[in-house]
Amino acid sequence: MERWAGRVALVTGASAGIGAALTRKLVKDGMKVAVCARRLDRLEALRDELKGEPGAVLPIQCDLRKEDEILAMFEKIKVTWGGVDVCVNNAGMNRNAPLLSGSTDDWRHIIDVNVLALCICTREAVKSMQERGVDDGHIININSTLGHKVGNFPAFHFLMGSKFSVTALTQGTRNELKGLKSHIRASSISPGIVKTEALALSFPDQPELVKHIHYSTKRMEADDVADAVIYALSAPPHVQVEEVTVAGTEDE
Ligand SMILES: NC(=O)c1ccc[n+]([C@@H]2O[C@H](COP(=O)([O-])OP(=O)(O)OC[C@H]3O[C@@H](n4cnc5c(N)ncnc54)[C@H](OP(=O)(O)O)[C@@H]3O)[C@@H](O)[C@H]2O)c1
């Protein structure tokens, strides 16, 4: 990770879970990390926690469903640190919204965050890299094992559709970068079940189910996924880690 010290990363959805864990690792490796989410207080607490580490944190409140807020975030990063060298599209969400009974509002929310925001951030990050002649930048999309295989879990079927999109969009990004003869890399990191707040947001009225899924067997922690991101990022510039799947040994 030495070559990334002093460089700028954006981590979306860093107020919790995998995004917060990854931010801690990147800042300890000396990166300047712009972090975004809706809960600014949590981002500021993360910045305060990491004071004294080699890197730095720039908290930015941003609702990724709103393009104007995303564009303002990129402008703030440009003004503060010059631009983005690494973009980790980590923010993601799910609602229990099966295909035959879910609400259109829930589906739209999932698509806006998991798919559209990821595309807007990727476009703006690559634009920022190109403006500054950065040819070794990196786009990292936090996907899911559900982005590769459709199991029979109705609460997750729409989520699977959004994550299959992430698989296609990551390859599409690689294709377009290759077309430009760019060496900017794009990676997909696909976790299985991770003990974060995400599951409780899918099942807000079923805490016992969430507890059972998280604690009935050994599950991955956010740090385990952050380590997979660090692996992709720290590969030498001529190596493109295309896909990393990490799942718990006891996942179903
Ligand atoms: N946990 C798992 O089992 C699992 C498995 C496979 C893949 N993943 C993927 O891993 C990624 C991270 O998930 P996690 O488990 O760490 O989830 P998490 O703990 O629920 O964190 C989600 C993050 O996304 C942010 N976010 C959600 N909606 C947002 C919006 N509209 N605007 C800005 N930020 C928003 C949240 O911040 P605010 O609420 O403060 O806005 C939070 O920081 C997601 O892409 C998820 O699909 C997770």
PDB file of C-alpha atoms and ligand atoms in Angstrom:
ATOM      1  CA  MET A   1       0.000   0.000   0.000  1.00  0.00           C
ATOM      2  CA  GLU A   2       3.052   2.337   0.154  1.00  0.00           C
ATOM      3  CA  ARG A   3       2.314   3.876  -3.247  1.00  0.00           C
ATOM      4  CA  TRP A   4      -1.127   4.999  -2.056  1.00  0.00           C
ATOM      5  CA  ALA A   5       0.148   7.012   0.915  1.00  0.00           C
ATOM      6  CA  GLY A   6      -0.823  10.672   0.433  1.00  0.00           C
ATOM      7  CA  ARG A   7      -3.257   9.815  -2.378  1.00  0.00           C
ATOM      8  CA  VAL A   8      -7.021  10.481  -2.224  1.00  0.00           C
ATOM      9  CA  ALA A   9      -9.772   7.885  -1.856  1.00  0.00           C
ATOM     10  CA  LEU A  10     -13.537   8.319  -1.736  1.00  0.00           C
ATOM     11  CA  VAL A  11     -15.408   5.722   0.321  1.00  0.00           C
ATOM     12  CA  THR A  12     -19.188   5.964   0.005  1.00  0.00           C
ATOM     13  CA  GLY A  13     -21.309   4.721   2.897  1.00  0.00           C
ATOM     14  CA  ALA A  14     -18.579   5.094   5.515  1.00  0.00           C
ATOM     15  CA  SER A  15     -20.843   5.868   8.475  1.00  0.00           C
ATOM     16  CA  ALA A  16     -21.152   2.166   9.304  1.00  0.00           C
ATOM     17  CA  GLY A  17     -20.083  -1.383   8.519  1.00  0.00           C
ATOM     18  CA  ILE A  18     -17.662  -2.164   5.709  1.00  0.00           C
ATOM     19  CA  GLY A  19     -17.154   1.484   4.673  1.00  0.00           C
ATOM     20  CA  ALA A  20     -16.106   2.537   8.190  1.00  0.00           C
ATOM     21  CA  ALA A  21     -13.804  -0.487   8.579  1.00  0.00           C
ATOM     22  CA  LEU A  22     -12.171   0.213   5.219  1.00  0.00           C
ATOM     23  CA  THR A  23     -11.702   3.902   6.018  1.00  0.00           C
ATOM     24  CA  ARG A  24      -9.800   2.978   9.206  1.00  0.00           C
ATOM     25  CA  LYS A  25      -7.420   0.777   7.192  1.00  0.00           C
ATOM     26  CA  LEU A  26      -6.862   3.312   4.390  1.00  0.00           C
ATOM     27  CA  VAL A  27      -6.156   6.159   6.824  1.00  0.00           C
ATOM     28  CA  LYS A  28      -3.728   3.960   8.775  1.00  0.00           C
ATOM     29  CA  ASP A  29      -2.006   3.326   5.413  1.00  0.00           C
ATOM     30  CA  GLY A  30      -1.648   7.092   4.942  1.00  0.00           C
ATOM     31  CA  MET A  31      -4.448   7.783   2.484  1.00  0.00           C
ATOM     32  CA  LYS A  32      -6.556  10.935   2.505  1.00  0.00           C
ATOM     33  CA  VAL A  33     -10.096   9.572   2.605  1.00  0.00           C
ATOM     34  CA  ALA A  34     -13.246  11.501   1.725  1.00  0.00           C
ATOM     35  CA  VAL A  35     -16.136   9.704   3.390  1.00  0.00           C
ATOM     36  CA  CYS A  36     -19.792  10.203   2.634  1.00  0.00           C
ATOM     37  CA  ALA A  37     -23.156   9.130   4.045  1.00  0.00           C
ATOM     38  CA  ARG A  38     -26.320  10.784   5.282  1.00  0.00           C
ATOM     39  CA  ARG A  39     -25.324  10.541   8.981  1.00  0.00           C
ATOM     40  CA  LEU A  40     -22.710  13.296   9.230  1.00  0.00           C
ATOM     41  CA  ASP A  41     -22.273  12.875  13.010  1.00  0.00           C
ATOM     42  CA  ARG A  42     -20.942   9.374  12.472  1.00  0.00           C
ATOM     43  CA  LEU A  43     -18.530  10.526   9.769  1.00  0.00           C
ATOM     44  CA  GLU A  44     -17.243  13.262  12.047  1.00  0.00           C
ATOM     45  CA  ALA A  45     -16.796  10.745  14.873  1.00  0.00           C
ATOM     46  CA  LEU A  46     -14.751   8.564  12.480  1.00  0.00           C
ATOM     47  CA  ARG A  47     -12.582  11.569  11.564  1.00  0.00           C
ATOM     48  CA  ASP A  48     -12.012  12.354  15.248  1.00  0.00           C
ATOM     49  CA  GLU A  49     -11.213   8.704  16.041  1.00  0.00           C
ATOM     50  CA  LEU A  50      -8.529   8.644  13.324  1.00  0.00           C
ATOM     51  CA  LYS A  51      -6.804  11.916  14.255  1.00  0.00           C
ATOM     52  CA  GLY A  52      -3.127  11.135  14.804  1.00  0.00           C
ATOM     53  CA  GLU A  53      -3.047   8.394  12.129  1.00  0.00           C
ATOM     54  CA  PRO A  54      -0.862   9.001   9.038  1.00  0.00           C
ATOM     55  CA  GLY A  55      -3.762   9.829   6.681  1.00  0.00           C
ATOM     56  CA  ALA A  56      -6.775  12.125   7.011  1.00  0.00           C
ATOM     57  CA  VAL A  57     -10.580  12.011   6.801  1.00  0.00           C
ATOM     58  CA  LEU A  58     -12.865  14.496   5.042  1.00  0.00           C
ATOM     59  CA  PRO A  59     -16.485  13.936   6.142  1.00  0.00           C
ATOM     60  CA  ILE A  60     -19.112  14.916   3.553  1.00  0.00           C
ATOM     61  CA  GLN A  61     -22.830  14.624   4.123  1.00  0.00           C
ATOM     62  CA  CYS A  62     -24.382  13.270   0.933  1.00  0.00           C
ATOM     63  CA  ASP A  63     -27.603  11.481   0.111  1.00  0.00           C
ATOM     64  CA  LEU A  64     -26.490   9.347  -2.813  1.00  0.00           C
ATOM     65  CA  ARG A  65     -30.037   9.305  -4.205  1.00  0.00           C
ATOM     66  CA  LYS A  66     -29.523  12.944  -5.185  1.00  0.00           C
ATOM     67  CA  GLU A  67     -27.227  13.638  -8.133  1.00  0.00           C
ATOM     68  CA  ASP A  68     -26.725  17.292  -7.181  1.00  0.00           C
ATOM     69  CA  GLU A  69     -25.391  16.207  -3.780  1.00  0.00           C
ATOM     70  CA  ILE A  70     -23.006  13.719  -5.439  1.00  0.00           C
ATOM     71  CA  LEU A  71     -21.692  16.385  -7.810  1.00  0.00           C
ATOM     72  CA  ALA A  72     -21.265  18.845  -4.906  1.00  0.00           C
ATOM     73  CA  MET A  73     -19.320  16.145  -3.033  1.00  0.00           C
ATOM     74  CA  PHE A  74     -16.876  15.691  -5.947  1.00  0.00           C
ATOM     75  CA  GLU A  75     -16.473  19.476  -6.139  1.00  0.00           C
ATOM     76  CA  LYS A  76     -15.679  19.616  -2.403  1.00  0.00           C
ATOM     77  CA  ILE A  77     -13.045  16.882  -2.794  1.00  0.00           C
ATOM     78  CA  LYS A  78     -11.543  18.744  -5.775  1.00  0.00           C
ATOM     79  CA  VAL A  79     -11.331  22.025  -3.868  1.00  0.00           C
ATOM     80  CA  THR A  80      -9.936  20.363  -0.739  1.00  0.00           C
ATOM     81  CA  TRP A  81      -7.553  17.721  -2.070  1.00  0.00           C
ATOM     82  CA  GLY A  82      -7.456  18.138  -5.874  1.00  0.00           C
ATOM     83  CA  GLY A  83      -9.505  15.094  -6.863  1.00  0.00           C
ATOM     84  CA  VAL A  84     -10.122  11.374  -6.446  1.00  0.00           C
ATOM     85  CA  ASP A  85      -7.532   8.633  -7.162  1.00  0.00           C
ATOM     86  CA  VAL A  86      -9.523   5.718  -5.721  1.00  0.00           C
ATOM     87  CA  CYS A  87     -13.317   5.460  -5.643  1.00  0.00           C
ATOM     88  CA  VAL A  88     -14.850   2.760  -3.471  1.00  0.00           C
ATOM     89  CA  ASN A  89     -18.538   2.434  -4.272  1.00  0.00           C
ATOM     90  CA  ASN A  90     -19.471   0.793  -1.005  1.00  0.00           C
ATOM     91  CA  ALA A  91     -22.817   2.344  -0.036  1.00  0.00           C
ATOM     92  CA  GLY A  92     -25.648  -0.073  -0.567  1.00  0.00           C
ATOM     93  CA  MET A  93     -28.993  -0.925   0.941  1.00  0.00           C
ATOM     94  CA  ASN A  94     -31.859  -3.357   0.836  1.00  0.00           C
ATOM     95  CA  ARG A  95     -35.498  -3.468   1.872  1.00  0.00           C
ATOM     96  CA  ASN A  96     -37.642  -6.567   2.283  1.00  0.00           C
ATOM     97  CA  ALA A  97     -39.374  -5.990  -1.053  1.00  0.00           C
ATOM     98  CA  PRO A  98     -40.099  -9.241  -2.932  1.00  0.00           C
ATOM     99  CA  LEU A  99     -40.782  -9.119  -6.667  1.00  0.00           C
ATOM    100  CA  LEU A 100     -44.463 -10.059  -6.342  1.00  0.00           C
ATOM    101  CA  SER A 101     -45.334  -7.920  -3.325  1.00  0.00           C
ATOM    102  CA  GLY A 102     -42.671  -5.239  -2.877  1.00  0.00           C
ATOM    103  CA  SER A 103     -43.329  -1.522  -3.205  1.00  0.00           C
ATOM    104  CA  THR A 104     -42.080   0.462  -6.181  1.00  0.00           C
ATOM    105  CA  ASP A 105     -40.705   3.090  -3.779  1.00  0.00           C
ATOM    106  CA  ASP A 106     -38.501   0.489  -2.072  1.00  0.00           C
ATOM    107  CA  TRP A 107     -37.285  -0.817  -5.447  1.00  0.00           C
ATOM    108  CA  ARG A 108     -36.521   2.717  -6.635  1.00  0.00           C
ATOM    109  CA  HIS A 109     -34.578   3.410  -3.437  1.00  0.00           C
ATOM    110  CA  ILE A 110     -32.470   0.262  -3.940  1.00  0.00           C
ATOM    111  CA  ILE A 111     -31.728   1.088  -7.587  1.00  0.00           C
ATOM    112  CA  ASP A 112     -30.913   4.727  -6.799  1.00  0.00           C
ATOM    113  CA  VAL A 113     -28.282   3.801  -4.188  1.00  0.00           C
ATOM    114  CA  ASN A 114     -26.936   0.433  -5.368  1.00  0.00           C
ATOM    115  CA  VAL A 115     -26.877   1.123  -9.118  1.00  0.00           C
ATOM    116  CA  LEU A 116     -27.335   4.768 -10.163  1.00  0.00           C
ATOM    117  CA  ALA A 117     -25.143   6.346  -7.457  1.00  0.00           C
ATOM    118  CA  LEU A 118     -22.430   3.779  -8.204  1.00  0.00           C
ATOM    119  CA  CYS A 119     -22.521   4.770 -11.891  1.00  0.00           C
ATOM    120  CA  ILE A 120     -22.529   8.522 -11.192  1.00  0.00           C
ATOM    121  CA  CYS A 121     -19.629   8.224  -8.726  1.00  0.00           C
ATOM    122  CA  THR A 122     -17.667   6.046 -11.172  1.00  0.00           C
ATOM    123  CA  ARG A 123     -18.156   8.551 -14.010  1.00  0.00           C
ATOM    124  CA  GLU A 124     -17.180  11.519 -11.831  1.00  0.00           C
ATOM    125  CA  ALA A 125     -14.197   9.713 -10.292  1.00  0.00           C
ATOM    126  CA  VAL A 126     -12.780   8.700 -13.686  1.00  0.00           C
ATOM    127  CA  LYS A 127     -13.359  12.271 -14.939  1.00  0.00           C
ATOM    128  CA  SER A 128     -11.398  13.551 -11.921  1.00  0.00           C
ATOM    129  CA  MET A 129      -8.558  11.108 -12.627  1.00  0.00           C
ATOM    130  CA  GLN A 130      -8.433  12.057 -16.324  1.00  0.00           C
ATOM    131  CA  GLU A 131      -8.414  15.806 -15.574  1.00  0.00           C
ATOM    132  CA  ARG A 132      -5.240  15.322 -13.515  1.00  0.00           C
ATOM    133  CA  GLY A 133      -3.586  12.726 -15.783  1.00  0.00           C
ATOM    134  CA  VAL A 134      -3.951   9.986 -13.157  1.00  0.00           C
ATOM    135  CA  ASP A 135      -3.548   6.685 -15.027  1.00  0.00           C
ATOM    136  CA  ASP A 136      -3.207   4.334 -12.046  1.00  0.00           C
ATOM    137  CA  GLY A 137      -6.529   5.103 -10.350  1.00  0.00           C
ATOM    138  CA  HIS A 138      -8.906   2.440  -9.098  1.00  0.00           C
ATOM    139  CA  ILE A 139     -12.689   1.971  -9.045  1.00  0.00           C
ATOM    140  CA  ILE A 140     -13.782  -0.616  -6.479  1.00  0.00           C
ATOM    141  CA  ASN A 141     -17.392  -1.740  -6.370  1.00  0.00           C
ATOM    142  CA  ILE A 142     -18.680  -3.526  -3.291  1.00  0.00           C
ATOM    143  CA  ASN A 143     -20.873  -6.162  -4.856  1.00  0.00           C
ATOM    144  CA  SER A 144     -22.269  -9.310  -3.156  1.00  0.00           C
ATOM    145  CA  THR A 145     -22.306 -13.064  -3.618  1.00  0.00           C
ATOM    146  CA  LEU A 146     -25.959 -12.281  -4.497  1.00  0.00           C
ATOM    147  CA  GLY A 147     -24.614 -10.498  -7.567  1.00  0.00           C
ATOM    148  CA  HIS A 148     -23.570 -13.839  -9.036  1.00  0.00           C
ATOM    149  CA  LYS A 149     -26.172 -16.396  -7.965  1.00  0.00           C
ATOM    150  CA  VAL A 150     -29.954 -16.160  -7.531  1.00  0.00           C
ATOM    151  CA  GLY A 151     -30.975 -18.136  -4.465  1.00  0.00           C
ATOM    152  CA  ASN A 152     -34.587 -18.552  -3.373  1.00  0.00           C
ATOM    153  CA  PHE A 153     -34.765 -15.666  -0.839  1.00  0.00           C
ATOM    154  CA  PRO A 154     -37.722 -13.418  -1.821  1.00  0.00           C
ATOM    155  CA  ALA A 155     -36.612 -10.589   0.506  1.00  0.00           C
ATOM    156  CA  PHE A 156     -33.406 -10.377  -1.506  1.00  0.00           C
ATOM    157  CA  HIS A 157     -34.606 -10.970  -5.099  1.00  0.00           C
ATOM    158  CA  PHE A 158     -34.701  -7.279  -6.046  1.00  0.00           C
ATOM    159  CA  LEU A 159     -31.386  -6.742  -4.252  1.00  0.00           C
ATOM    160  CA  MET A 160     -29.957  -9.589  -6.359  1.00  0.00           C
ATOM    161  CA  GLY A 161     -31.105  -7.766  -9.501  1.00  0.00           C
ATOM    162  CA  SER A 162     -29.256  -4.646  -8.334  1.00  0.00           C
ATOM    163  CA  LYS A 163     -26.107  -6.605  -7.490  1.00  0.00           C
ATOM    164  CA  PHE A 164     -26.149  -8.540 -10.795  1.00  0.00           C
ATOM    165  CA  SER A 165     -26.120  -5.043 -12.306  1.00  0.00           C
ATOM    166  CA  VAL A 166     -22.987  -4.260 -10.298  1.00  0.00           C
ATOM    167  CA  THR A 167     -21.304  -7.334 -11.824  1.00  0.00           C
ATOM    168  CA  ALA A 168     -22.212  -6.147 -15.339  1.00  0.00           C
ATOM    169  CA  LEU A 169     -21.360  -2.504 -14.627  1.00  0.00           C
ATOM    170  CA  THR A 170     -17.918  -3.353 -13.253  1.00  0.00           C
ATOM    171  CA  GLN A 171     -17.066  -5.313 -16.417  1.00  0.00           C
ATOM    172  CA  GLY A 172     -18.582  -2.522 -18.549  1.00  0.00           C
ATOM    173  CA  THR A 173     -16.359   0.019 -16.771  1.00  0.00           C
ATOM    174  CA  ARG A 174     -13.311  -2.156 -17.495  1.00  0.00           C
ATOM    175  CA  ASN A 175     -14.326  -2.377 -21.161  1.00  0.00           C
ATOM    176  CA  GLU A 176     -14.693   1.398 -21.521  1.00  0.00           C
ATOM    177  CA  LEU A 177     -11.398   2.094 -19.729  1.00  0.00           C
ATOM    178  CA  LYS A 178      -9.653  -0.418 -21.970  1.00  0.00           C
ATOM    179  CA  GLY A 179     -11.190   1.335 -24.988  1.00  0.00           C
ATOM    180  CA  LEU A 180      -9.509   4.530 -23.791  1.00  0.00           C
ATOM    181  CA  LYS A 181      -6.184   2.678 -23.363  1.00  0.00           C
ATOM    182  CA  SER A 182      -6.362   3.675 -19.697  1.00  0.00           C
ATOM    183  CA  HIS A 183      -4.667   1.733 -16.910  1.00  0.00           C
ATOM    184  CA  ILE A 184      -7.294   2.757 -14.357  1.00  0.00           C
ATOM    185  CA  ARG A 185      -8.518  -0.494 -12.832  1.00  0.00           C
ATOM    186  CA  ALA A 186     -12.010  -1.638 -11.828  1.00  0.00           C
ATOM    187  CA  SER A 187     -12.640  -4.387  -9.278  1.00  0.00           C
ATOM    188  CA  SER A 188     -15.698  -6.079  -7.858  1.00  0.00           C
ATOM    189  CA  ILE A 189     -15.559  -7.332  -4.262  1.00  0.00           C
ATOM    190  CA  SER A 190     -18.363  -9.763  -3.465  1.00  0.00           C
ATOM    191  CA  PRO A 191     -18.977 -10.589   0.193  1.00  0.00           C
ATOM    192  CA  GLY A 192     -21.255 -13.239   1.639  1.00  0.00           C
ATOM    193  CA  ILE A 193     -23.011 -12.483   4.929  1.00  0.00           C
ATOM    194  CA  VAL A 194     -21.254  -9.803   7.021  1.00  0.00           C
ATOM    195  CA  LYS A 195     -22.240  -8.793  10.570  1.00  0.00           C
ATOM    196  CA  THR A 196     -23.225  -5.147   9.948  1.00  0.00           C
ATOM    197  CA  GLU A 197     -26.336  -2.994  10.332  1.00  0.00           C
ATOM    198  CA  ALA A 198     -27.501  -3.894   6.824  1.00  0.00           C
ATOM    199  CA  LEU A 199     -29.593  -6.938   7.711  1.00  0.00           C
ATOM    200  CA  ALA A 200     -31.527  -5.121  10.450  1.00  0.00           C
ATOM    201  CA  LEU A 201     -32.479  -2.465   7.879  1.00  0.00           C
ATOM    202  CA  SER A 202     -33.956  -5.203   5.667  1.00  0.00           C
ATOM    203  CA  PHE A 203     -35.916  -6.711   8.581  1.00  0.00           C
ATOM    204  CA  PRO A 204     -36.603  -3.824  11.008  1.00  0.00           C
ATOM    205  CA  ASP A 205     -39.462  -5.685  12.733  1.00  0.00           C
ATOM    206  CA  GLN A 206     -37.678  -9.053  13.034  1.00  0.00           C
ATOM    207  CA  PRO A 207     -34.729  -8.528  15.428  1.00  0.00           C
ATOM    208  CA  GLU A 208     -34.764 -12.201  16.420  1.00  0.00           C
ATOM    209  CA  LEU A 209     -34.257 -13.281  12.794  1.00  0.00           C
ATOM    210  CA  VAL A 210     -31.350 -10.844  12.415  1.00  0.00           C
ATOM    211  CA  LYS A 211     -29.795 -12.096  15.661  1.00  0.00           C
ATOM    212  CA  HIS A 212     -30.193 -15.692  14.509  1.00  0.00           C
ATOM    213  CA  ILE A 213     -28.549 -15.050  11.120  1.00  0.00           C
ATOM    214  CA  HIS A 214     -25.665 -13.105  12.695  1.00  0.00           C
ATOM    215  CA  TYR A 215     -24.973 -15.291  15.720  1.00  0.00           C
ATOM    216  CA  SER A 216     -26.223 -18.856  15.057  1.00  0.00           C
ATOM    217  CA  THR A 217     -22.953 -19.502  13.261  1.00  0.00           C
ATOM    218  CA  LYS A 218     -19.624 -17.716  12.710  1.00  0.00           C
ATOM    219  CA  ARG A 219     -20.098 -14.821  10.264  1.00  0.00           C
ATOM    220  CA  MET A 220     -17.637 -12.466   8.604  1.00  0.00           C
ATOM    221  CA  GLU A 221     -16.846  -9.089  10.140  1.00  0.00           C
ATOM    222  CA  ALA A 222     -16.605  -5.812   8.189  1.00  0.00           C
ATOM    223  CA  ASP A 223     -12.803  -5.981   8.586  1.00  0.00           C
ATOM    224  CA  ASP A 224     -12.705  -9.245   6.616  1.00  0.00           C
ATOM    225  CA  VAL A 225     -14.221  -7.500   3.583  1.00  0.00           C
ATOM    226  CA  ALA A 226     -12.056  -4.392   4.053  1.00  0.00           C
ATOM    227  CA  ASP A 227      -9.017  -6.734   3.864  1.00  0.00           C
ATOM    228  CA  ALA A 228     -10.231  -7.974   0.463  1.00  0.00           C
ATOM    229  CA  VAL A 229     -10.452  -4.369  -0.770  1.00  0.00           C
ATOM    230  CA  ILE A 230      -6.904  -3.726   0.470  1.00  0.00           C
ATOM    231  CA  TYR A 231      -5.760  -6.812  -1.456  1.00  0.00           C
ATOM    232  CA  ALA A 232      -7.259  -5.499  -4.718  1.00  0.00           C
ATOM    233  CA  LEU A 233      -5.881  -2.009  -4.164  1.00  0.00           C
ATOM    234  CA  SER A 234      -2.388  -3.138  -3.229  1.00  0.00           C
ATOM    235  CA  ALA A 235      -1.864  -5.362  -6.285  1.00  0.00           C
ATOM    236  CA  PRO A 236       0.868  -3.921  -8.543  1.00  0.00           C
ATOM    237  CA  PRO A 237      -0.373  -1.399 -11.164  1.00  0.00           C
ATOM    238  CA  HIS A 238      -0.141  -3.938 -14.014  1.00  0.00           C
ATOM    239  CA  VAL A 239      -2.407  -6.410 -12.167  1.00  0.00           C
ATOM    240  CA  GLN A 240      -6.168  -5.917 -12.287  1.00  0.00           C
ATOM    241  CA  VAL A 241      -7.969  -7.877  -9.596  1.00  0.00           C
ATOM    242  CA  GLU A 242     -11.272  -8.298 -11.397  1.00  0.00           C
ATOM    243  CA  GLU A 243     -13.349 -10.147  -8.826  1.00  0.00           C
ATOM    244  CA  VAL A 244     -12.835 -11.200  -5.226  1.00  0.00           C
ATOM    245  CA  THR A 245     -15.479 -13.319  -3.536  1.00  0.00           C
ATOM    246  CA  VAL A 246     -15.231 -13.654   0.237  1.00  0.00           C
ATOM    247  CA  ALA A 247     -17.742 -15.731   2.144  1.00  0.00           C
ATOM    248  CA  GLY A 248     -17.858 -17.183   5.641  1.00  0.00           C
ATOM    249  CA  THR A 249     -16.807 -20.825   5.859  1.00  0.00           C
ATOM    250  CA  GLU A 250     -20.166 -21.490   7.557  1.00  0.00           C
ATOM    251  CA  ASP A 251     -22.332 -19.441   5.137  1.00  0.00           C
ATOM    252  CA  GLU A 252     -25.209 -21.457   3.678  1.00  0.00           C
TER     253      GLU A 252
HETATM  254  N1  LIG B   1     -23.645  -6.932   5.260  1.00  0.00           N
HETATM  255  C1  LIG B   1     -23.714  -7.905   4.383  1.00  0.00           C
HETATM  256  O1  LIG B   1     -24.063  -9.053   4.720  1.00  0.00           O
HETATM  257  C2  LIG B   1     -23.333  -7.650   2.941  1.00  0.00           C
HETATM  258  C3  LIG B   1     -23.223  -8.756   2.102  1.00  0.00           C
HETATM  259  C4  LIG B   1     -22.899  -8.552   0.765  1.00  0.00           C
HETATM  260  C5  LIG B   1     -22.686  -7.270   0.292  1.00  0.00           C
HETATM  261  N2  LIG B   1     -22.797  -6.212   1.129  1.00  0.00           N
HETATM  262  C6  LIG B   1     -22.596  -4.870   0.565  1.00  0.00           C
HETATM  263  O2  LIG B   1     -21.609  -4.171   1.289  1.00  0.00           O
HETATM  264  C7  LIG B   1     -21.842  -2.766   1.171  1.00  0.00           C
HETATM  265  C8  LIG B   1     -21.773  -2.144   2.552  1.00  0.00           C
HETATM  266  O3  LIG B   1     -22.782  -2.723   3.342  1.00  0.00           O
HETATM  267  P1  LIG B   1     -22.723  -2.856   4.920  1.00  0.00           P
HETATM  268  O4  LIG B   1     -23.040  -4.245   5.236  1.00  0.00           O
HETATM  269  O5  LIG B   1     -21.486  -2.245   5.458  1.00  0.00           O
HETATM  270  O6  LIG B   1     -24.024  -1.981   5.263  1.00  0.00           O
HETATM  271  P2  LIG B   1     -24.378  -0.948   6.423  1.00  0.00           P
HETATM  272  O7  LIG B   1     -23.638  -1.256   7.673  1.00  0.00           O
HETATM  273  O8  LIG B   1     -25.867  -0.903   6.445  1.00  0.00           O
HETATM  274  O9  LIG B   1     -23.799   0.424   5.821  1.00  0.00           O
HETATM  275  C9  LIG B   1     -24.365   0.969   4.663  1.00  0.00           C
HETATM  276  C10 LIG B   1     -23.737   2.325   4.400  1.00  0.00           C
HETATM  277  O10 LIG B   1     -24.345   2.881   3.221  1.00  0.00           O
HETATM  278  C11 LIG B   1     -24.765   4.203   3.522  1.00  0.00           C
HETATM  279  N3  LIG B   1     -25.931   4.600   2.748  1.00  0.00           N
HETATM  280  C12 LIG B   1     -27.095   3.932   2.590  1.00  0.00           C
HETATM  281  N4  LIG B   1     -27.961   4.661   1.863  1.00  0.00           N
HETATM  282  C13 LIG B   1     -27.311   5.826   1.558  1.00  0.00           C
HETATM  283  C14 LIG B   1     -27.669   7.006   0.852  1.00  0.00           C
HETATM  284  N5  LIG B   1     -28.884   7.154   0.315  1.00  0.00           N
HETATM  285  N6  LIG B   1     -26.764   7.982   0.736  1.00  0.00           N
HETATM  286  C15 LIG B   1     -25.547   7.871   1.315  1.00  0.00           C
HETATM  287  N7  LIG B   1     -25.139   6.779   1.985  1.00  0.00           N
HETATM  288  C16 LIG B   1     -26.029   5.780   2.118  1.00  0.00           C
HETATM  289  C17 LIG B   1     -25.091   4.188   5.024  1.00  0.00           C
HETATM  290  O11 LIG B   1     -24.967   5.501   5.551  1.00  0.00           O
HETATM  291  P3  LIG B   1     -26.186   6.421   6.069  1.00  0.00           P
HETATM  292  O12 LIG B   1     -27.279   5.521   6.526  1.00  0.00           O
HETATM  293  O13 LIG B   1     -25.559   7.220   7.176  1.00  0.00           O
HETATM  294  O14 LIG B   1     -26.545   7.269   4.904  1.00  0.00           O
HETATM  295  C18 LIG B   1     -23.965   3.301   5.544  1.00  0.00           C
HETATM  296  O15 LIG B   1     -22.811   4.061   5.763  1.00  0.00           O
HETATM  297  C19 LIG B   1     -23.189  -2.614   0.481  1.00  0.00           C
HETATM  298  O16 LIG B   1     -23.002  -2.331  -0.886  1.00  0.00           O
HETATM  299  C20 LIG B   1     -23.819  -3.980   0.662  1.00  0.00           C
HETATM  300  O17 LIG B   1     -24.762  -4.289  -0.354  1.00  0.00           O
HETATM  301  C21 LIG B   1     -23.117  -6.367   2.459  1.00  0.00           C
END
